[in-house]
Every structure is written in C-alpha cells, then in structure tokens.
Tab-separated table of C-alpha atoms in Angstrom:
chain	number	residue	atom	x	y	z
A	1	MET	CA	80.907	-94.941	308.372
A	2	GLY	CA	82.392	-95.482	304.942
A	3	VAL	CA	86.021	-95.332	306.031
A	4	VAL	CA	88.610	-98.037	305.694
A	5	TYR	CA	89.435	-100.117	308.786
A	6	HIS	CA	92.679	-98.936	310.347
A	7	ALA	CA	94.527	-102.286	310.155
A	8	ASN	CA	94.295	-102.277	306.313
A	9	TYR	CA	97.014	-99.661	306.277
A	10	LEU	CA	99.472	-102.278	307.540
A	11	ILE	CA	98.422	-104.592	304.714
A	12	TRP	CA	99.042	-101.736	302.257
A	13	PHE	CA	102.510	-101.279	303.775
A	14	GLU	CA	103.186	-104.898	303.051
A	15	VAL	CA	102.001	-104.572	299.461
A	16	GLY	CA	104.236	-101.487	299.018
A	17	ARG	CA	107.216	-103.333	300.484
A	18	VAL	CA	106.712	-106.459	298.322
A	19	GLU	CA	106.363	-104.327	295.169
A	20	LEU	CA	109.453	-102.314	295.993
A	21	MET	CA	111.511	-105.481	296.532
A	22	ARG	CA	110.124	-106.887	293.278
A	23	ALA	CA	111.006	-103.689	291.414
A	24	LEU	CA	114.529	-104.069	292.751
A	25	GLY	CA	114.746	-107.632	291.450
A	26	ILE	CA	114.379	-109.285	294.800
A	27	GLU	CA	111.722	-111.950	295.484
A	28	TYR	CA	110.989	-112.708	299.150
A	29	LYS	CA	110.368	-116.369	298.359
A	30	ARG	CA	113.827	-116.635	296.676
A	31	MET	CA	115.455	-114.934	299.614
A	32	GLU	CA	113.892	-117.503	301.943
A	33	LEU	CA	114.551	-120.597	299.842
A	34	ASP	CA	117.955	-119.747	298.315
A	35	ASP	CA	119.574	-117.735	301.136
A	36	ASP	CA	117.627	-118.658	304.273
A	37	CYS	CA	116.806	-114.985	304.808
A	38	HIS	CA	113.503	-114.050	306.420
A	39	ILE	CA	112.638	-110.369	306.875
A	40	VAL	CA	110.876	-110.385	310.198
A	41	VAL	CA	108.744	-107.386	311.320
A	42	VAL	CA	109.775	-106.242	314.808
A	43	ASP	CA	108.205	-102.741	314.911
A	44	VAL	CA	105.376	-101.017	313.086
A	45	ARG	CA	104.290	-97.407	313.296
A	46	CYS	CA	101.416	-95.704	311.512
A	47	ARG	CA	100.195	-92.122	311.873
A	48	TYR	CA	96.705	-91.596	310.493
A	49	ILE	CA	96.171	-88.151	308.984
A	50	ASN	CA	93.013	-88.421	306.863
A	51	SER	CA	90.538	-91.265	306.296
A	52	ALA	CA	90.583	-93.407	303.192
A	53	ARG	CA	87.110	-94.251	301.929
A	54	TYR	CA	85.898	-97.579	300.569
A	55	ASP	CA	86.653	-98.317	296.889
A	56	GLU	CA	89.011	-95.348	296.593
A	57	GLU	CA	92.108	-95.331	294.419
A	58	LEU	CA	95.181	-94.962	296.584
A	59	CYS	CA	98.911	-94.621	296.040
A	60	ILE	CA	101.284	-96.303	298.408
A	61	ARG	CA	104.768	-94.783	298.328
A	62	THR	CA	107.463	-97.014	299.809
A	63	ARG	CA	111.158	-96.431	300.299
A	64	ILE	CA	114.023	-97.944	302.200
A	65	ALA	CA	114.719	-95.496	304.999
A	66	GLU	CA	117.712	-97.447	306.362
A	67	SER	CA	119.515	-100.690	305.514
A	68	ARG	CA	122.036	-102.145	307.816
A	69	ASN	CA	123.744	-105.537	308.155
A	70	ARG	CA	120.909	-107.143	310.085
A	71	THR	CA	118.013	-104.705	309.809
A	72	ILE	CA	115.940	-102.832	307.217
A	73	ARG	CA	113.657	-99.938	307.866
A	74	PHE	CA	110.965	-99.112	305.273
A	75	SER	CA	108.907	-95.932	305.272
A	76	TYR	CA	105.497	-95.402	303.650
A	77	GLU	CA	103.126	-92.701	302.522
A	78	VAL	CA	99.486	-93.532	301.728
A	79	ARG	CA	97.933	-90.924	299.447
A	80	ARG	CA	94.757	-90.502	297.400
A	81	ASP	CA	95.439	-91.541	293.859
A	82	ASN	CA	95.863	-87.930	292.723
A	83	GLY	CA	98.946	-87.945	294.964
A	84	GLN	CA	98.026	-84.719	296.659
A	85	GLU	CA	96.265	-85.661	299.858
A	86	LEU	CA	98.331	-87.507	302.498
A	87	LEU	CA	96.300	-90.078	304.354
A	88	ALA	CA	98.907	-91.787	306.524
A	89	VAL	CA	102.638	-92.168	307.051
A	90	GLY	CA	104.369	-95.131	308.696
A	91	GLU	CA	107.436	-97.265	308.964
A	92	THR	CA	108.346	-100.834	309.612
A	93	LEU	CA	111.542	-102.233	311.103
A	94	HIS	CA	112.682	-105.704	310.095
A	95	VAL	CA	115.327	-108.004	311.393
A	96	ILE	CA	116.982	-110.499	309.019
A	97	CYS	CA	116.653	-113.981	310.506
A	98	GLY	CA	117.406	-117.511	309.466
A	99	SER	CA	114.720	-120.208	309.461
A	100	ASN	CA	115.871	-120.983	313.011
A	101	GLY	CA	114.574	-117.531	314.065
A	102	LYS	CA	117.996	-116.199	314.947
A	103	PRO	CA	119.231	-112.859	313.543
A	104	LYS	CA	121.799	-113.151	310.761
A	105	LEU	CA	123.660	-110.968	308.376
A	106	LEU	CA	121.923	-109.872	305.231
A	107	PRO	CA	123.932	-111.339	302.301
A	108	GLU	CA	126.081	-108.801	300.480
A	109	LYS	CA	124.124	-109.196	297.220
A	110	TYR	CA	121.024	-107.778	298.969
A	111	ARG	CA	122.889	-105.113	300.952
A	112	VAL	CA	124.201	-103.624	297.669
A	113	ILE	CA	120.735	-103.503	296.180
A	114	LEU	CA	118.904	-102.283	299.259
A	115	GLY	CA	121.453	-99.620	300.073
A	116	THR	CA	120.631	-97.753	296.861
A	117	ALA	CA	116.930	-98.375	296.470
A	118	PRO	CA	114.709	-95.715	294.891
A	119	LEU	CA	111.144	-94.732	295.919
A	120	SER	CA	108.460	-97.186	294.700
A	121	LYS	CA	104.743	-96.593	294.097
A	122	SER	CA	101.981	-99.116	294.367
A	123	MET	CA	98.532	-98.065	293.198
A	124	GLY	CA	95.062	-99.655	293.112
A	125	SER	CA	91.632	-99.682	294.529
A	126	HIS	CA	91.686	-100.685	298.232
A	127	SER	CA	89.086	-101.126	300.855
C-alpha cells in the first residue's frame, strides 16, 4: 500500500529521544555504565493522524513533557519534512531503574538537565 508500518513510529520515537538526550549532553550508555541508571519504557501511546509513505523525509519533534525523581515522560510529533503536516503524536513514560530492575532516583545531575530541556528535532528519510 506504500505506507509505513505502524510500529516504525515507535522506533522514530526512540531515535528522537536518543537525539534529544545527546543534544542535552547525556549519553544513555554513560548513564548506564557510570550511574547504573536505565530508562525503562513502561507506557507508550501513539495516535496516528496521517500516513507516512516509504522513503519520505520526516521530522521527529521530541520534548520532555515531565521529569520527576523516578520518571520521565517524553512527547513526540512526527511530521512531513516540510513541518506542516502532522502524521502522528505520541508519548512514552519511563521509570528510572538500576541494573537490578528496581526503581531508583534519577541522579541530581540529570534532573537539573532534564527539567529544563528544549524541543529537539530529528530529521531523515525513514521507511
């Protein structure tokens, strides 16, 4: 049918999230290795508005909607590259856990950064 498979939107959310964290100076791998902080997805929501087509340039807008001591909520917009047409909106909720799988406090150094995070854009050809 020429449209992108629905689960790809969740992958784009992850790309947007990783790029936002990177833009803020935070690397997931360093969080895990240095601080034993794992950002575990506990809830995902996606509302599909229009279909993305194969080999189309898209823009993924990501922001931190809420940052608390043990949770982070990210929100997303998927748009055509021109930025005008909204294709999907979504959010993910994450719990901060140690390598033992138990919830833990997000270290202060991350809370300070994540509490004031700007909107991030991730663009590219996706299918």
